[in-house]
XYZ file of C-alpha atoms in Angstrom:
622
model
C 8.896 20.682 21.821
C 10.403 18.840 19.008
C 8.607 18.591 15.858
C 9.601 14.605 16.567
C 7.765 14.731 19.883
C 4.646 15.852 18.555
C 1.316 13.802 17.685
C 1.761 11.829 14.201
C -1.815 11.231 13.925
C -2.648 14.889 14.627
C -2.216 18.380 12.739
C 1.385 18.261 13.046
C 2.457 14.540 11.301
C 6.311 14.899 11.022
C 5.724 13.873 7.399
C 4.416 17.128 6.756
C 7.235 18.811 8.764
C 10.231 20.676 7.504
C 13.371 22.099 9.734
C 11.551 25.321 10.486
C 8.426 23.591 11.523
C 6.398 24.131 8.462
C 3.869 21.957 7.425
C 5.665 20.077 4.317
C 4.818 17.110 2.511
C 8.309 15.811 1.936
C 7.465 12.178 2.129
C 10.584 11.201 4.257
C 12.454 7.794 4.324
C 9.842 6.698 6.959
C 11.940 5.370 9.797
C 14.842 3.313 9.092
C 18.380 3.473 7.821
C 17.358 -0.330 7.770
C 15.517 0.386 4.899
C 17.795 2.477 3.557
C 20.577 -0.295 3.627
C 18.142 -2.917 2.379
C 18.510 -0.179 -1.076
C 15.098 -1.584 -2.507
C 14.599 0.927 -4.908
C 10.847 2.118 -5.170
C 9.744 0.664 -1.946
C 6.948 2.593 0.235
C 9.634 4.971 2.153
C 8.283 7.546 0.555
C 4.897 7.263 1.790
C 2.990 10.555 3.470
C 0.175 8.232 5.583
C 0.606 4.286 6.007
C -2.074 2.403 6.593
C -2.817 3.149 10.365
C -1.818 7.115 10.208
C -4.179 9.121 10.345
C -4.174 12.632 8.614
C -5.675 16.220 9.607
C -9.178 15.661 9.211
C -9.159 18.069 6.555
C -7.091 15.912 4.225
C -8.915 12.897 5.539
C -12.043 14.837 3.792
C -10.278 16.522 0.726
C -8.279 13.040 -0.090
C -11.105 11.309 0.413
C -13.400 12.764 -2.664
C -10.788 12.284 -4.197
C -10.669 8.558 -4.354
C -14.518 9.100 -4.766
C -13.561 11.062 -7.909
C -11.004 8.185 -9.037
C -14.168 5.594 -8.727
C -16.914 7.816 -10.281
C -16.161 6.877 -13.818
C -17.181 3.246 -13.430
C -19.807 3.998 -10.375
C -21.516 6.385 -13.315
C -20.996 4.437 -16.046
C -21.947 1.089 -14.861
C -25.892 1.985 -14.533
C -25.856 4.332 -17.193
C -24.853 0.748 -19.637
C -27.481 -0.847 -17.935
C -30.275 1.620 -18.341
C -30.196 1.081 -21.981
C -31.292 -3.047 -21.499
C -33.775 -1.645 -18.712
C -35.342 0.762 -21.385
C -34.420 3.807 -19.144
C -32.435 5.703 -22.039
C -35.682 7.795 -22.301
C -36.026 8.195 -18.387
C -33.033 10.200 -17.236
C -34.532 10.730 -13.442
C -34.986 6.873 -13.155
C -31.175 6.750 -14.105
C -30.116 9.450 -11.537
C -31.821 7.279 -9.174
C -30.034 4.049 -9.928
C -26.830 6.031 -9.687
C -27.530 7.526 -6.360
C -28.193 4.199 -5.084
C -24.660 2.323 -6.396
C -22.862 5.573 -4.356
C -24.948 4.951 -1.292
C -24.523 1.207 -1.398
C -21.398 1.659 -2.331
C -20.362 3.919 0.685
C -22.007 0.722 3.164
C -19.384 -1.325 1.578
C -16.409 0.427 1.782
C -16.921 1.173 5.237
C -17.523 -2.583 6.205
C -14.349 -3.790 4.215
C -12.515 -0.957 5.214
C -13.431 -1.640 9.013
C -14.275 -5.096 9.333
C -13.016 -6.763 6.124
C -9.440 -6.931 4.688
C -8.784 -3.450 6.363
C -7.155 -1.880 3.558
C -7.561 1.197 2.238
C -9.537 0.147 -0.753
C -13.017 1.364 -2.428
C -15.979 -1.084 -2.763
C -18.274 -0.172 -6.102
C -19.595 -1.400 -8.854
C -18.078 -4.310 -10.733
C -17.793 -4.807 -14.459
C -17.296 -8.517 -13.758
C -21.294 -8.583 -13.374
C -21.982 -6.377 -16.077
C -21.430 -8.821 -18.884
C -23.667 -11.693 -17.384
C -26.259 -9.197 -16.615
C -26.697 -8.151 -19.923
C -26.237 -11.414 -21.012
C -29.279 -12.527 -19.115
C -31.301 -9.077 -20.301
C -31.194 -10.367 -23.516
C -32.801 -13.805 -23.000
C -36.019 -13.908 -25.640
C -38.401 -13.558 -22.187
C -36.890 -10.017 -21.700
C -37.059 -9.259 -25.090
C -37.489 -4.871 -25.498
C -41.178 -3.960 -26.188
C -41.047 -2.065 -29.562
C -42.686 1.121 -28.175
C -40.026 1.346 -25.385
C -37.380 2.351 -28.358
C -39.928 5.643 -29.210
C -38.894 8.428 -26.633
C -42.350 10.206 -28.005
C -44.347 6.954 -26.444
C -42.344 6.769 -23.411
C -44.413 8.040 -20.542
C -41.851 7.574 -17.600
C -44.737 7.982 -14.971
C -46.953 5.400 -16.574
C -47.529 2.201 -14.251
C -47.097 -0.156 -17.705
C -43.711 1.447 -18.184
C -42.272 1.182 -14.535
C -43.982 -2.543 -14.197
C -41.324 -2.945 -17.443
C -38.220 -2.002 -16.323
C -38.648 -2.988 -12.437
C -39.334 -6.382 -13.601
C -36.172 -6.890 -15.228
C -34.659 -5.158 -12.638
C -35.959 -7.494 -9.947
C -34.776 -10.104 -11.757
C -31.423 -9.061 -11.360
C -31.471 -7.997 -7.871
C -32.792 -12.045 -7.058
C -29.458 -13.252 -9.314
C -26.846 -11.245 -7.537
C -28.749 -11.825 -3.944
C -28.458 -15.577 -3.978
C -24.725 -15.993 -6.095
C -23.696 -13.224 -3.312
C -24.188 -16.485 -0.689
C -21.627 -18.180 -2.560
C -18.861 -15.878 -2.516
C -19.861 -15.318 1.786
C -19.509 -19.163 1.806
C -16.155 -18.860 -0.094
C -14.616 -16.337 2.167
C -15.789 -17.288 5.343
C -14.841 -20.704 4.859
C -11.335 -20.062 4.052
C -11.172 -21.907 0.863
C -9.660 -18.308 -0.635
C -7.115 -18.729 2.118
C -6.270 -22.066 1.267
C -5.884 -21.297 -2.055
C -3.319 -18.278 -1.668
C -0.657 -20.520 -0.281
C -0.585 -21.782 -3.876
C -0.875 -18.521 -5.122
C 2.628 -16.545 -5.971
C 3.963 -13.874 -8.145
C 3.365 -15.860 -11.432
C -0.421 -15.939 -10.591
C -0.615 -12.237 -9.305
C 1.679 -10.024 -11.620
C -0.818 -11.491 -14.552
C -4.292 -11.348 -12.685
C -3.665 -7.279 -11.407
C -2.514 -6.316 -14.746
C -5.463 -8.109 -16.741
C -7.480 -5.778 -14.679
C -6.891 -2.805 -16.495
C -5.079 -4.344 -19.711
C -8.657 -5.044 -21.526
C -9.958 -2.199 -20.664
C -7.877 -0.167 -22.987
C -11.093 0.155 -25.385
C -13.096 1.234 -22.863
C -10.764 3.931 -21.840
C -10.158 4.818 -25.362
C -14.064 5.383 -25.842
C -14.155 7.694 -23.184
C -10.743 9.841 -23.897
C -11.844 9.729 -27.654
C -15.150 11.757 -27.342
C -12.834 14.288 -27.108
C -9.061 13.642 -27.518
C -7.928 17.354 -27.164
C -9.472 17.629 -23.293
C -8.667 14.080 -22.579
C -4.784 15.239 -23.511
C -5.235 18.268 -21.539
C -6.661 16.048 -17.965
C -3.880 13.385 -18.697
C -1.161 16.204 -19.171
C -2.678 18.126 -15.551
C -2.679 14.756 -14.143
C 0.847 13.758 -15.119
C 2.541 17.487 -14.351
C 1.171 17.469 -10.846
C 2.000 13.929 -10.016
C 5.105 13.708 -11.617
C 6.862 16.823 -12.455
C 6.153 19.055 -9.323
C 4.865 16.599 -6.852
C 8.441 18.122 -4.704
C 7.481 21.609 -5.656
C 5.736 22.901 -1.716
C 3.058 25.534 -2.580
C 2.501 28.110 0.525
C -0.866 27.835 2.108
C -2.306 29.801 4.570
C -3.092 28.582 7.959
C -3.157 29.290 11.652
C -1.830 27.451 14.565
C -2.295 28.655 18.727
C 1.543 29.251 19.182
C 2.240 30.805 15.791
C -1.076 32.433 14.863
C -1.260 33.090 11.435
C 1.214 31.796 9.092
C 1.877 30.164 5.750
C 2.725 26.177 6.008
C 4.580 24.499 2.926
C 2.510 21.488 1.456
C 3.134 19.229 -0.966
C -0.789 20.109 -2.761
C 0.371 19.037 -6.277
C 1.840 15.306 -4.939
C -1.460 14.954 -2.368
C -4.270 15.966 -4.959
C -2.926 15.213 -8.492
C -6.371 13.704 -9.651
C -8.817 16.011 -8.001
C -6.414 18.981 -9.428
C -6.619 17.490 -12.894
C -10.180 16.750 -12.839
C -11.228 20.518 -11.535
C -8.848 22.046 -13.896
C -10.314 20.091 -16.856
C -13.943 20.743 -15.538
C -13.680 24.144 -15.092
C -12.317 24.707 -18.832
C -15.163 22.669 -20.289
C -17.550 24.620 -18.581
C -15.954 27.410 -20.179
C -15.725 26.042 -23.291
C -19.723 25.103 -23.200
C -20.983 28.214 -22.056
C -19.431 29.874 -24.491
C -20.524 27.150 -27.291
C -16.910 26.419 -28.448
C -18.501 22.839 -27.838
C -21.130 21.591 -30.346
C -24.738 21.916 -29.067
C -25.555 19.011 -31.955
C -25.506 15.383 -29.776
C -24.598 13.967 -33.564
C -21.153 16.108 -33.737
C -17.794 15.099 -32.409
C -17.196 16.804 -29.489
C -20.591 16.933 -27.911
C -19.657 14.893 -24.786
C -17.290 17.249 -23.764
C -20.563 20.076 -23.015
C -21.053 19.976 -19.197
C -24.643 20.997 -19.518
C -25.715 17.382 -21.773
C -27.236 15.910 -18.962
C -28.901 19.394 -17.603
C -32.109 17.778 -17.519
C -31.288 15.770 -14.552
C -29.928 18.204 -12.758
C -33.038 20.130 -13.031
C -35.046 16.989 -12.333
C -33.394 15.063 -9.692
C -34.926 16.082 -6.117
C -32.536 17.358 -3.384
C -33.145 14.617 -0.825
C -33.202 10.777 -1.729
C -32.899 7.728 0.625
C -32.224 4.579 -1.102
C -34.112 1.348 1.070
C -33.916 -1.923 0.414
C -36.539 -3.041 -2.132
C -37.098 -0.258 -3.514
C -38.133 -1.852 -6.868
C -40.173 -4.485 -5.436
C -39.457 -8.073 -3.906
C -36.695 -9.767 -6.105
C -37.514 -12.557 -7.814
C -35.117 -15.439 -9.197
C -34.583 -17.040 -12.129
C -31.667 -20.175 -12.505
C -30.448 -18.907 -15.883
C -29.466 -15.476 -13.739
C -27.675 -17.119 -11.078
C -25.290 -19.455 -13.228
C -24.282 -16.484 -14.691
C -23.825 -13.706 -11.936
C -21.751 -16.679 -10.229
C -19.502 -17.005 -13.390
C -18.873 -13.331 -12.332
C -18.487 -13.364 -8.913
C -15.679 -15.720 -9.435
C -13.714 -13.345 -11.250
C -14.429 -10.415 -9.352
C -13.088 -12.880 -6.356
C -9.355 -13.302 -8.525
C -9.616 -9.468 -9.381
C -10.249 -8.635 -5.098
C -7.341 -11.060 -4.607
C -5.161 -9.212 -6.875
C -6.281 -5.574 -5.457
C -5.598 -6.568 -1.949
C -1.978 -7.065 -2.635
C -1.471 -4.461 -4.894
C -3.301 -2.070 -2.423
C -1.160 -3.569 0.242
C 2.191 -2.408 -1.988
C 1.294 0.691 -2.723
C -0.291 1.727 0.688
C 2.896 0.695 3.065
C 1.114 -2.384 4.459
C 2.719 -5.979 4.754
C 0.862 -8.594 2.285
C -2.664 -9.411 4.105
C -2.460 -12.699 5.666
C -5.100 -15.481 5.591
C -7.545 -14.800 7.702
C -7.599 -11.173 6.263
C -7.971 -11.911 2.813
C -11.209 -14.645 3.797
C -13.037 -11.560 5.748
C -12.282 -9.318 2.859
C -14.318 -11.741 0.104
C -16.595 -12.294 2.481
C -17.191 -9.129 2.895
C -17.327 -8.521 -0.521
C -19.897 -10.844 -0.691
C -22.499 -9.537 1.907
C -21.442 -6.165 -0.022
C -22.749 -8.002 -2.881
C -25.697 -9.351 -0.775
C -26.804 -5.670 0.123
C -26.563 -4.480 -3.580
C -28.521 -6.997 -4.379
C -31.396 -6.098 -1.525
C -30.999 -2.028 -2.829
C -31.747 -2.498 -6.289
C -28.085 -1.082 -7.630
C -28.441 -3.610 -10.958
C -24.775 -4.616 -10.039
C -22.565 -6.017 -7.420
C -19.863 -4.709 -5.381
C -15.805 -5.579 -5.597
C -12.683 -3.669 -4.723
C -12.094 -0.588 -6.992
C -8.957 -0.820 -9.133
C -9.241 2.587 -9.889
C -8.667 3.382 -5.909
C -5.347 1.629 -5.868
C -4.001 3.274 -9.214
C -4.984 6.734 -6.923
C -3.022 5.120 -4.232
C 0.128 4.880 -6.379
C -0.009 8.352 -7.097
C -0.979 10.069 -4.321
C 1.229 8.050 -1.826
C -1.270 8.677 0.898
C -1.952 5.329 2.393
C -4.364 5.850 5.628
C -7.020 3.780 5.527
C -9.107 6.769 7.361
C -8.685 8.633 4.092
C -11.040 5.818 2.775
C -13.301 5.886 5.273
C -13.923 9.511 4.664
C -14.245 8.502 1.045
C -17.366 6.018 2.110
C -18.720 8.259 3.722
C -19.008 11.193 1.268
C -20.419 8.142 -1.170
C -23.053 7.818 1.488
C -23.837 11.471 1.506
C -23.638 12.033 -2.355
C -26.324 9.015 -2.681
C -28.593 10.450 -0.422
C -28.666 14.057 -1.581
C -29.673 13.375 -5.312
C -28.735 16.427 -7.164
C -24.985 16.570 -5.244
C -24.991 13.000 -7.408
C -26.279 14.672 -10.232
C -23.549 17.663 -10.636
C -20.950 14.867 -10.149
C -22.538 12.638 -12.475
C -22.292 15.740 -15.289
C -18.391 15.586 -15.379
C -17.720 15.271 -18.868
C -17.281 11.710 -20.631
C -13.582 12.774 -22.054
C -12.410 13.988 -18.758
C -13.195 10.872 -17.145
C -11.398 8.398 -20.282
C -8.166 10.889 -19.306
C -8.371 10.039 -15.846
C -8.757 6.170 -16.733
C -5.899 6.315 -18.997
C -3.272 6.922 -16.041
C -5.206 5.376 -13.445
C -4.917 1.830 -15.576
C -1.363 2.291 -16.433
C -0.140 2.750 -12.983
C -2.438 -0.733 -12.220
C -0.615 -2.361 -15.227
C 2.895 -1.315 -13.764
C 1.667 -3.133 -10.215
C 0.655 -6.507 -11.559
C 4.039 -6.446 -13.551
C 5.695 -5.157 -10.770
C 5.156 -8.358 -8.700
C 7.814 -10.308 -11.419
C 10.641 -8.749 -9.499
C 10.710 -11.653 -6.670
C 10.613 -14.296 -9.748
C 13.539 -15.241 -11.626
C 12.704 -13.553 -14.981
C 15.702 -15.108 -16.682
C 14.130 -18.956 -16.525
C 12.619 -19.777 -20.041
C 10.011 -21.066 -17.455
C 8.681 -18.470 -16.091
C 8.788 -16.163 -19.161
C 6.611 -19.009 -20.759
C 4.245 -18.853 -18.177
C 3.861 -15.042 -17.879
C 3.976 -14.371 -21.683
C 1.495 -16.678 -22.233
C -0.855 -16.068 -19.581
C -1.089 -12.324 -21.008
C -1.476 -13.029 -23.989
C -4.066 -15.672 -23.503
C -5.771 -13.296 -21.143
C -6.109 -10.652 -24.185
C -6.567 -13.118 -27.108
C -9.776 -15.868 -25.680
C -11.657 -13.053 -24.457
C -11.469 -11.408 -27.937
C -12.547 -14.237 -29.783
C -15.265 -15.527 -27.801
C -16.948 -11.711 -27.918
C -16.783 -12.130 -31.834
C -17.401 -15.877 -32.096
C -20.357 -16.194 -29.355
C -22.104 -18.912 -31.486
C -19.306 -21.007 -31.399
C -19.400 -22.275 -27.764
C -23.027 -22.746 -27.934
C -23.779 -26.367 -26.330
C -28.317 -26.097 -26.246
C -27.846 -25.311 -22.391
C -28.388 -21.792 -22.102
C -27.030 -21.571 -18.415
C -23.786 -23.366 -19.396
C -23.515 -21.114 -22.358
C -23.750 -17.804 -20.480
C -21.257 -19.272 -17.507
C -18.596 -20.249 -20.340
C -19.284 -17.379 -22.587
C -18.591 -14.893 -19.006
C -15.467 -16.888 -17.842
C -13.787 -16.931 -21.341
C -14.556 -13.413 -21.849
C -13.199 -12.279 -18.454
C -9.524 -11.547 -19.174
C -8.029 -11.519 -16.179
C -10.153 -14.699 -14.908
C -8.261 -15.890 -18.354
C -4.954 -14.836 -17.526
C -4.889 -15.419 -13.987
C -5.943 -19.085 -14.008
C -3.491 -19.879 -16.401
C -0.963 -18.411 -14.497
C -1.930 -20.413 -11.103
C -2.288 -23.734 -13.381
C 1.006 -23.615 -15.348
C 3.079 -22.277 -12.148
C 1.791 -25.031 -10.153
C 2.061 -27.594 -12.731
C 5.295 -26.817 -14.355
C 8.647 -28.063 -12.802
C 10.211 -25.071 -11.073
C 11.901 -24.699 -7.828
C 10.829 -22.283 -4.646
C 13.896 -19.655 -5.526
C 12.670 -19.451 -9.276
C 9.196 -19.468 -8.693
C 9.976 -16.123 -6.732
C 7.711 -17.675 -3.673
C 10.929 -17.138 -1.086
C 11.619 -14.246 -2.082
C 8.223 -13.233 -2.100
C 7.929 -14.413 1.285
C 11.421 -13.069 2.458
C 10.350 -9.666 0.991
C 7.122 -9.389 2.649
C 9.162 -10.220 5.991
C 12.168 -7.245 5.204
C 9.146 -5.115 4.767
C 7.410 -5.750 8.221
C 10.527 -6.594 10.545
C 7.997 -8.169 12.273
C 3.866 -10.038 12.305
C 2.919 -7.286 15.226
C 2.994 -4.790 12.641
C 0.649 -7.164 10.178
C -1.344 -7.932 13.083
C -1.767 -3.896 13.581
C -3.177 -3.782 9.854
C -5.131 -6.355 10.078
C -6.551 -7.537 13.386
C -10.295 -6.933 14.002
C -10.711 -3.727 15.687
C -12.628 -1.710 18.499
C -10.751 -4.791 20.367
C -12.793 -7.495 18.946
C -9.829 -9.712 18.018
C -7.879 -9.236 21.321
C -11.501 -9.528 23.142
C -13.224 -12.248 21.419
C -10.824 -14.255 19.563
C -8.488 -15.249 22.499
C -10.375 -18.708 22.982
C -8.958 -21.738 21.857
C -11.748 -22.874 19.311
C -11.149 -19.448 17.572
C -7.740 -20.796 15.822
C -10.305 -22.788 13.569
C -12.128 -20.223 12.129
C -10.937 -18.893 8.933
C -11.586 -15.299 9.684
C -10.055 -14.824 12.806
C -7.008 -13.667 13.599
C -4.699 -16.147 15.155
C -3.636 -15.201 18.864
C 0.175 -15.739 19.836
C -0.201 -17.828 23.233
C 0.354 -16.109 26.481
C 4.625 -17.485 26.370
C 5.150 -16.412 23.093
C 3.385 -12.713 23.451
C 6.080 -12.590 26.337
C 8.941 -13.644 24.306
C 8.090 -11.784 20.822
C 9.574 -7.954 22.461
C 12.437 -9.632 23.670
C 12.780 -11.620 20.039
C 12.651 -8.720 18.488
C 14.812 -6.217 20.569
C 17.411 -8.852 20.318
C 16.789 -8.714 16.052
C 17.335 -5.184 16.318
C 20.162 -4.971 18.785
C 22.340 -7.011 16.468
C 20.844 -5.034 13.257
C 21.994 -1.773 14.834
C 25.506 -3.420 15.941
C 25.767 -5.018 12.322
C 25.611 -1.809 10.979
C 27.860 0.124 13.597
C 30.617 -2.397 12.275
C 30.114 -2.054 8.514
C 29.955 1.500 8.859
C 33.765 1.758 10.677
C 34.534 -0.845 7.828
C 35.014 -4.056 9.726
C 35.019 -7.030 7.940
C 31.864 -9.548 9.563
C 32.591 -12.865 7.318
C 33.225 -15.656 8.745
């Protein structure tokens, strides 16, 4: 049989296949000389897995950590910052616990968007977006910190006066992000994201997707500088598998019926940059701490680096956990709490937007229409809903992180992430699993999040390509909506009094908008490119639109991405009254289903013949 004939989806993908029949990760031109003639330089040809490919269930499982591995940084760090405003910094098992409920809730959520939502290969975790209004609403005078709760010598973790403390606040936060999670279901459901997108183009995007990771430069700066030297050495690992010998095939030994035992080339370095990186990087600090190279003193530089500092949980946190819904106690609800987790859940809504069509670029997939982009907020938003009902402190959103990974890896399948979800869902539910991931070193992680949010940068800016960049115009609108989207945010963090009006909810909504970059950035973008004077062709929107078409030859293939599956949408949305609902796919009526495969064999029968004749050099001008 030839290696053509066999099963893509199974062992044997001819992506993986070389002349002799090896297994080889060579990440062909996938299909077309079409492509190849089109000449657009960087496109997804090169892709190992699209989105509906579906690897070896081995790489399925190995790829998948390690998108789980790209996302633990923030999943980690994200209750860890908010243990200190719930008084937990002297309670390390409480923390494990609120960490191995964001992976578990986490896990739900990717495996609803991934399945039912936007149905791109995309991680749902924890969101910085609600970080800031949470802690703004922490530090309201009623949740003022009790002065013995700063004295780890009066702490008694077990006491019912100390967990009555920190459950309260807590609670409080679980009732915000419960009920402002109802407004972004209303938002998606409704199609009002939908609506909006058609105004949407790559003035809005190319800003938005690269304010995601642009402010967080300090942030990953922190974390790479509590140890600079290992940081280097992850982001140099990283780099020299990804880039350097990502063609380099490494023999690996494995066994097939007809040829037994035998050694199969693979592309390891290009498939598993990060997770090589990472373990490299671990290993060596483990070496490094055991034999005390590292300072044992927590007041020394290079302390963080030690992969025994949080050795306490490890030896605390119990083998078997299972996160439930109200855990904490009944939520309660407060007004001041919802203004604000609203302000973010609007721009975790522009940040989804943004990661949808990035992850849609870098994964192979056409741009996600409409109705796919309204289930995916939505989604997001019962994601949110469930977070809330768990007790993660946080809300959910679509992990920029994951689609920097995607960008390196070139491994698109959307099965990879569902095998990422669920290892989330095991890790939160066998607690000290959580806890040895949760005791990678702080520096190895701020390496990782260096190249992870410069590949995101070089996406957003990316998306100027379809606009003219040589109109004074649009270089107006794109300088300043950076810039903007790095300077307000700034200011308002070191001028909070200014904006103070004597209404405390308007203050926190304002002060969590302004200081949200790419909420910033991006609405300035949408504003000044649909208020300016510009034409279709310089606005980039047809070739935006006459790009996205190249890509898919055709809307079967987008309706293969995207349509609902285990047959709902060819099942249940075939009735008339179905067209009306936002977050349905729209069903081609029984005369055009019959007329699309002739449409299209007739579109590629004069393709083909077009390029028979340019090949033998015959001149088709008219």
């Amino acid at each position: 049989m030839h290696p053509s004939d066999k099963d893509p989806n199974g062992l044997d993908n001819p992506s993986f296949l070389t002349e002799d029949e090896s297994h080889y990760c060579a990440l062909p031109e996938f299909s077309t000389k079409n492509e190849k003639k089109k000449g657009q330089a960087g496109n997804f040809s090169r892709l190992a897995y699209s989105v509906t490919e579906v690897p070896p269930w081995y790489l399925c499982i190995l790829l998948g950590i390690q998108h789980y591995l790209t996302a633990l940084g923030g999943l980690v760090a994200i209750p860890l910052i908010l243990s200190r405003e719930l008084f937990l910094q002297h309670d390390p098992l409480t923390q494990s616990h609120l960490i191995s409920t964001i992976f578990f809730v986490s896990g739900i959520c990717t495996l609803l968007q991934v399945i039912f939502g936007v149905r791109l290969p995309i991680l749902q975790g924890g969101t910085f977006a609600f970080l800031t209004p949470s802690l703004a609403m922490l530090s309201l005078p009623q949740w003022k910190c009790p002065e013995w709760t700063h004295n780890a010598s009066l702490v008694n973790a077990a006491s019912p006066e100390f967990i009555e403390v920190w459950q309260t606040r807590i609670r409080e936060l679980q009732g915000a992000i419960m009920l402002s999670s109802c407004f972004q279901i209303l938002v998606g459901f409704s199609g009002l994201i939908g609506f909006l997108m058609r105004f949407i183009g790559p003035l809005t995007i190319a800003p938005t997707i690269s304010l995601v990771a642009l402010p967080l430069f300090d942030s990953a700066g922190k974390e790479a500088g509590a140890h600079w030297g290992i940081s280097t050495m992850t982001i140099f690992f990283i780099v020299l598998f990804s880039q350097y010998l990502k063609n380099v095939p490494v023999p690996i030994p494995s066994y097939q019926r007809d040829r037994k035992c035998h050694f199969s080339k693979i592309h390891v370095f290009q498939i598993f940059p990060v997770l090589l990186g990472l373990s490299i990087s671990w290993i060596i600090c483990f070496a490094l701490t055991i034999t005390n190279v590292f300072p044992s003193d927590p007041d020394i530089y290079g302390f963080l680096a030690r992969t025994d500092r949080k050795g306490d949980v490890l030896s605390q946190a119990p083998w078997f956990r299972f996160p439930y819904p109200g855990q904490w106690g009944v939520p309660t609800i407060s007004l001041a709490g919802v203004f604000g987790i609203i302000a973010g859940v609007i721009s975790s809504m522009v940040e989804s937007v943004g990661d949808y069509y990035a992850c849609a670029r870098l994964s192979g997939a056409p741009p996600p229409p409409m109705h796919a982009i309204n289930r995916g907020i939505g989604v997001e938003g019962i994601g949110c809903l469930l977070a809330g009902a768990w007790g993660t402190g946080n809300g959910t959103t679509s992990y920029s992180e994951n689609v920097g990974a995607l960008g390196i890896t070139r491994v698109g399948s959307r099965m990879v992430i569902i095998a990422g979800g669920c290892v989330m869902l095991l890790i939160g539910m066998f607690g000290k699993v959580g806890a040895v991931f949760a005791s990678i070193p702080t520096p190895v992680i701020g390496g990782m999040l260096l190249v992870m949010f410069g590949v995101i940068t070089a996406v957003g800016v990316s998306n100027l390509q379809y606009a003219d960049m040589n109109s004074s115009r649009n270089l107006f609108i794109f300088g300043f909506s950076i810039y903007a989207g790095l300077t307000v945010p700034n200011w308002v963090n070191k001028n909070p009094d200014v904006l103070e009006t004597g209404i405390l909810q308007v203050d926190q909504v304002i002060q969590v908008l302004l200081t949200t970059g790419m909420f910033v950035g991006g609405f300035l973008g949408f504003f000044l490119d649909n208020t300016i004077p510009g034409s279709k062709e310089e606005r980039g929107l047809l070739a935006w639109t006459e790009s996205h078409k190249e890509e898919t030859d055709d809307t079967l293939h987008a309706s293969e991405v995207y349509d609902l599956p285990f047959g709902i949408g060819s099942k249940f949305c075939v009735a008339d009254w179905v067209r009306y609902l936002p977050m349905c796919p729209k069903r081609l009526s029984a005369c055009q289903a019959q007329e699309a495969p002739n449409n299209l064999k007739q579109r590629n029968t004069i393709q083909e013949s077009s390029e028979r004749e340019t090949e033998i050099g015959v001149d088709t001008r008219i």
